[in-house]
Amino acid sequence: GDPTPEISYEDLNASDKGWLSYIGDYGICLIKGAPTEKRAPAQRTRYGDAFDVVQEYKPSHVAYSHFKLPLHIDYLYQDDAPGLQFLHCLR
């Protein structure tokens, strides 16, 4: 498929037009160089305010495995499903 669209944090702060285009067209956008400080309060989920996405040795669900998951929507069945979900990935 198409490569994941990317935008730098600096470009995002200059204008959100490109970022919103990527979200609308692809449903995903990688923001590179984002700071670690909070920008806004997080919406609480059934997993709490924040949770770590980690690989388990013997996973009980494919979400906790090393397998690549296709793009999907979490919490769609809830009345207050998030409009956007941000994953802050660290290397």
GROMACS .gro file of N, CA and C in nm:
model
  273
    1GLY      N    1   0.080  -0.119   0.000
    1GLY     CA    2   0.000   0.000   0.000
    1GLY      C    3   0.085   0.125   0.000
    2ASP      N    4   0.019   0.234   0.015
    2ASP     CA    5   0.087   0.363   0.019
    2ASP      C    6   0.170   0.375   0.146
    3PRO      N    7   0.284   0.447   0.137
    3PRO     CA    8   0.360   0.470   0.260
    3PRO      C    9   0.281   0.562   0.355
    4THR      N   10   0.307   0.548   0.483
    4THR     CA   11   0.241   0.633   0.583
    4THR      C   12   0.284   0.777   0.563
    5PRO      N   13   0.190   0.870   0.547
    5PRO     CA   14   0.228   1.010   0.531
    5PRO      C   15   0.292   1.063   0.659
    6GLU      N   16   0.390   1.154   0.642
    6GLU     CA   17   0.462   1.210   0.755
    6GLU      C   18   0.461   1.362   0.748
    7ILE      N   19   0.471   1.424   0.866
    7ILE     CA   20   0.485   1.568   0.875
    7ILE      C   21   0.571   1.596   0.998
    8SER      N   22   0.652   1.700   0.992
    8SER     CA   23   0.733   1.735   1.109
    8SER      C   24   0.648   1.812   1.209
    9TYR      N   25   0.685   1.804   1.334
    9TYR     CA   26   0.613   1.877   1.438
    9TYR      C   27   0.617   2.027   1.410
   10GLU      N   28   0.731   2.076   1.360
   10GLU     CA   29   0.744   2.218   1.328
   10GLU      C   30   0.646   2.259   1.218
   11ASP      N   31   0.636   2.176   1.113
   11ASP     CA   32   0.542   2.207   1.004
   11ASP      C   33   0.397   2.201   1.053
   12LEU      N   34   0.368   2.107   1.141
   12LEU     CA   35   0.234   2.097   1.197
   12LEU      C   36   0.197   2.223   1.274
   13ASN      N   37   0.291   2.276   1.351
   13ASN     CA   38   0.265   2.398   1.427
   13ASN      C   39   0.251   2.520   1.337
   14ALA      N   40   0.317   2.519   1.222
   14ALA     CA   41   0.307   2.631   1.129
   14ALA      C   42   0.170   2.633   1.061
   15SER      N   43   0.119   2.516   1.027
   15SER     CA   44  -0.013   2.505   0.963
   15SER      C   45  -0.063   2.362   0.979
   16ASP      N   46  -0.188   2.348   1.021
   16ASP     CA   47  -0.242   2.213   1.035
   16ASP      C   48  -0.313   2.165   0.908
   17LYS      N   49  -0.308   2.243   0.802
   17LYS     CA   50  -0.377   2.207   0.678
   17LYS      C   51  -0.324   2.075   0.619
   18GLY      N   52  -0.192   2.060   0.609
   18GLY     CA   53  -0.135   1.937   0.552
   18GLY      C   54  -0.165   1.816   0.637
   19TRP      N   55  -0.154   1.833   0.768
   19TRP     CA   56  -0.181   1.723   0.860
   19TRP      C   57  -0.326   1.678   0.850
   20LEU      N   58  -0.418   1.772   0.847
   20LEU     CA   59  -0.560   1.738   0.837
   20LEU      C   60  -0.592   1.672   0.703
   21SER      N   61  -0.522   1.712   0.597
   21SER     CA   62  -0.539   1.647   0.466
   21SER      C   63  -0.499   1.500   0.475
   22TYR      N   64  -0.385   1.473   0.539
   22TYR     CA   65  -0.340   1.335   0.553
   22TYR      C   66  -0.440   1.252   0.635
   23ILE      N   67  -0.490   1.309   0.743
   23ILE     CA   68  -0.588   1.238   0.826
   23ILE      C   69  -0.714   1.209   0.744
   24GLY      N   70  -0.760   1.306   0.667
   24GLY     CA   71  -0.879   1.287   0.586
   24GLY      C   72  -0.860   1.188   0.473
   25ASP      N   73  -0.743   1.192   0.408
   25ASP     CA   74  -0.718   1.105   0.292
   25ASP      C   75  -0.674   0.964   0.331
   26TYR      N   76  -0.590   0.953   0.433
   26TYR     CA   77  -0.531   0.824   0.469
   26TYR      C   78  -0.580   0.768   0.602
   27GLY      N   79  -0.634   0.855   0.689
   27GLY     CA   80  -0.676   0.810   0.821
   27GLY      C   81  -0.562   0.797   0.919
   28ILE      N   82  -0.442   0.841   0.878
   28ILE     CA   83  -0.323   0.828   0.962
   28ILE      C   84  -0.220   0.931   0.919
   29CYS      N   85  -0.138   0.974   1.013
   29CYS     CA   86  -0.026   1.062   0.981
   29CYS      C   87   0.078   1.047   1.091
   30LEU      N   88   0.203   1.031   1.052
   30LEU     CA   89   0.314   1.022   1.146
   30LEU      C   90   0.369   1.163   1.168
   31ILE      N   91   0.368   1.209   1.292
   31ILE     CA   92   0.422   1.340   1.327
   31ILE      C   93   0.561   1.316   1.385
   32LYS      N   94   0.664   1.363   1.315
   32LYS     CA   95   0.802   1.339   1.359
   32LYS      C   96   0.853   1.456   1.441
   33GLY      N   97   0.926   1.423   1.548
   33GLY     CA   98   0.989   1.526   1.629
   33GLY      C   99   0.898   1.589   1.733
   34ALA      N  100   0.791   1.522   1.771
   34ALA     CA  101   0.699   1.578   1.872
   34ALA      C  102   0.766   1.577   2.009
   35PRO      N  103   0.744   1.681   2.089
   35PRO     CA  104   0.802   1.684   2.223
   35PRO      C  105   0.731   1.584   2.315
   36THR      N  106   0.792   1.558   2.429
   36THR     CA  107   0.734   1.463   2.523
   36THR      C  108   0.638   1.529   2.621
   37GLU      N  109   0.632   1.662   2.624
   37GLU     CA  110   0.542   1.731   2.716
   37GLU      C  111   0.398   1.721   2.667
   38LYS      N  112   0.304   1.725   2.761
   38LYS     CA  113   0.162   1.721   2.726
   38LYS      C  114   0.119   1.848   2.655
   39ARG      N  115   0.032   1.835   2.555
   39ARG     CA  116  -0.025   1.949   2.484
   39ARG      C  117  -0.166   1.980   2.533
   40ALA      N  118  -0.237   1.877   2.574
   40ALA     CA  119  -0.376   1.892   2.617
   40ALA      C  120  -0.411   1.773   2.705
   41PRO      N  121  -0.517   1.784   2.783
   41PRO     CA  122  -0.555   1.669   2.866
   41PRO      C  123  -0.601   1.551   2.779
   42ALA      N  124  -0.566   1.432   2.823
   42ALA     CA  125  -0.605   1.312   2.751
   42ALA      C  126  -0.745   1.269   2.794
   43GLN      N  127  -0.819   1.210   2.701
   43GLN     CA  128  -0.951   1.156   2.733
   43GLN      C  129  -0.931   1.019   2.797
   44ARG      N  130  -0.991   0.998   2.910
   44ARG     CA  131  -0.978   0.871   2.981
   44ARG      C  132  -1.045   0.759   2.900
   45THR      N  133  -0.980   0.643   2.896
   45THR     CA  134  -1.035   0.527   2.827
   45THR      C  135  -1.058   0.416   2.928
   46ARG      N  136  -1.106   0.303   2.880
   46ARG     CA  137  -1.126   0.190   2.970
   46ARG      C  138  -0.994   0.137   3.024
   47TYR      N  139  -0.883   0.178   2.964
   47TYR     CA  140  -0.750   0.137   3.010
   47TYR      C  141  -0.685   0.241   3.100
   48GLY      N  142  -0.755   0.350   3.130
   48GLY     CA  143  -0.701   0.455   3.215
   48GLY      C  144  -0.664   0.578   3.134
   49ASP      N  145  -0.588   0.668   3.197
   49ASP     CA  146  -0.548   0.792   3.131
   49ASP      C  147  -0.445   0.766   3.021
   50ALA      N  148  -0.360   0.669   3.043
   50ALA     CA  149  -0.256   0.632   2.946
   50ALA      C  150  -0.227   0.484   2.962
   51PHE      N  151  -0.176   0.424   2.858
   51PHE     CA  152  -0.138   0.283   2.867
   51PHE      C  153  -0.023   0.257   2.772
   52ASP      N  154   0.058   0.159   2.806
   52ASP     CA  155   0.173   0.123   2.723
   52ASP      C  156   0.131   0.016   2.623
   53VAL      N  157   0.169   0.034   2.499
   53VAL     CA  158   0.147  -0.066   2.396
   53VAL      C  159   0.276  -0.148   2.391
   54VAL      N  160   0.269  -0.271   2.439
   54VAL     CA  161   0.389  -0.354   2.449
   54VAL      C  162   0.361  -0.493   2.393
   55GLN      N  163   0.468  -0.559   2.353
   55GLN     CA  164   0.459  -0.695   2.304
   55GLN      C  165   0.474  -0.791   2.421
   56GLU      N  166   0.384  -0.888   2.432
   56GLU     CA  167   0.391  -0.989   2.537
   56GLU      C  168   0.450  -1.118   2.482
   57TYR      N  169   0.518  -1.193   2.567
   57TYR     CA  170   0.580  -1.319   2.525
   57TYR      C  171   0.474  -1.420   2.482
   58LYS      N  172   0.369  -1.436   2.562
   58LYS     CA  173   0.257  -1.524   2.528
   58LYS      C  174   0.130  -1.440   2.530
   59PRO      N  175   0.102  -1.368   2.422
   59PRO     CA  176  -0.011  -1.274   2.422
   59PRO      C  177  -0.146  -1.345   2.428
   60SER      N  178  -0.238  -1.282   2.499
   60SER     CA  179  -0.375  -1.333   2.507
   60SER      C  180  -0.460  -1.278   2.393
   61HIS      N  181  -0.406  -1.182   2.320
   61HIS     CA  182  -0.479  -1.116   2.211
   61HIS      C  183  -0.377  -1.070   2.108
   62VAL      N  184  -0.415  -1.069   1.981
   62VAL     CA  185  -0.323  -1.029   1.874
   62VAL      C  186  -0.271  -0.886   1.894
   63ALA      N  187  -0.346  -0.801   1.963
   63ALA     CA  188  -0.302  -0.663   1.987
   63ALA      C  189  -0.175  -0.657   2.071
   64TYR      N  190  -0.148  -0.761   2.149
   64TYR     CA  191  -0.030  -0.763   2.235
   64TYR      C  192   0.083  -0.848   2.176
   65SER      N  193   0.068  -0.886   2.050
   65SER     CA  194   0.169  -0.968   1.984
   65SER      C  195   0.262  -0.880   1.900
   66HIS      N  196   0.357  -0.945   1.833
   66HIS     CA  197   0.450  -0.872   1.746
   66HIS      C  198   0.395  -0.858   1.603
   67PHE      N  199   0.275  -0.908   1.579
   67PHE     CA  200   0.218  -0.902   1.445
   67PHE      C  201   0.172  -0.761   1.410
   68LYS      N  202   0.192  -0.724   1.286
   68LYS     CA  203   0.147  -0.593   1.237
   68LYS      C  204  -0.005  -0.598   1.221
   69LEU      N  205  -0.073  -0.499   1.279
   69LEU     CA  206  -0.219  -0.492   1.268
   69LEU      C  207  -0.258  -0.397   1.156
   70PRO      N  208  -0.363  -0.428   1.082
   70PRO     CA  209  -0.410  -0.333   0.981
   70PRO      C  210  -0.471  -0.210   1.049
   71LEU      N  211  -0.485  -0.102   0.975
   71LEU     CA  212  -0.550   0.016   1.030
   71LEU      C  213  -0.691  -0.022   1.074
   72HIS      N  214  -0.729   0.026   1.191
   72HIS     CA  215  -0.860  -0.007   1.246
   72HIS      C  216  -0.901   0.102   1.344
   73ILE      N  217  -1.023   0.094   1.392
   73ILE     CA  218  -1.075   0.192   1.486
   73ILE      C  219  -1.106   0.121   1.617
   74ASP      N  220  -1.049   0.174   1.726
   74ASP     CA  221  -1.081   0.122   1.859
   74ASP      C  222  -1.197   0.201   1.918
   75TYR      N  223  -1.270   0.139   2.007
   75TYR     CA  224  -1.378   0.205   2.083
   75TYR      C  225  -1.496   0.249   1.997
   76LEU      N  226  -1.510   0.199   1.877
   76LEU     CA  227  -1.618   0.241   1.789
   76LEU      C  228  -1.755   0.212   1.849
   77TYR      N  229  -1.764   0.111   1.932
   77TYR     CA  230  -1.891   0.071   1.992
   77TYR      C  231  -1.931   0.159   2.110
   78GLN      N  232  -1.845   0.249   2.154
   78GLN     CA  233  -1.877   0.334   2.268
   78GLN      C  234  -1.946   0.463   2.222
   79ASP      N  235  -2.030   0.516   2.309
   79ASP     CA  236  -2.098   0.642   2.277
   79ASP      C  237  -2.001   0.759   2.267
   80ASP      N  238  -1.895   0.755   2.345
   80ASP     CA  239  -1.798   0.865   2.344
   80ASP      C  240  -1.668   0.825   2.275
   81ALA      N  241  -1.680   0.756   2.163
   81ALA     CA  242  -1.562   0.713   2.089
   81ALA      C  243  -1.477   0.834   2.050
   82PRO      N  244  -1.344   0.823   2.062
   82PRO     CA  245  -1.259   0.937   2.028
   82PRO      C  246  -1.262   0.967   1.878
   83GLY      N  247  -1.256   1.095   1.844
   83GLY     CA  248  -1.248   1.134   1.704
   83GLY      C  249  -1.112   1.103   1.646
   84LEU      N  250  -1.008   1.126   1.725
   84LEU     CA  251  -0.870   1.094   1.686
   84LEU      C  252  -0.802   1.025   1.802
   85GLN      N  253  -0.715   0.932   1.771
   85GLN     CA  254  -0.637   0.867   1.876
   85GLN      C  255  -0.490   0.890   1.844
   86PHE      N  256  -0.416   0.939   1.942
   86PHE     CA  257  -0.274   0.966   1.926
   86PHE      C  258  -0.194   0.860   1.999
   87LEU      N  259  -0.096   0.804   1.932
   87LEU     CA  260  -0.003   0.711   1.994
   87LEU      C  261   0.133   0.781   1.995
   88HIS      N  262   0.190   0.802   2.112
   88HIS     CA  263   0.321   0.865   2.123
   88HIS      C  264   0.424   0.753   2.129
   89CYS      N  265   0.495   0.732   2.019
   89CYS     CA  266   0.589   0.621   2.007
   89CYS      C  267   0.731   0.668   2.035
   90LEU      N  268   0.799   0.597   2.121
   90LEU     CA  269   0.937   0.629   2.158
   90LEU      C  270   1.029   0.518   2.111
   91ARG      N  271   1.149   0.555   2.068
   91ARG     CA  272   1.248   0.454   2.028
   91ARG      C  273   1.351   0.440   2.137
   0.00000   0.00000   0.00000
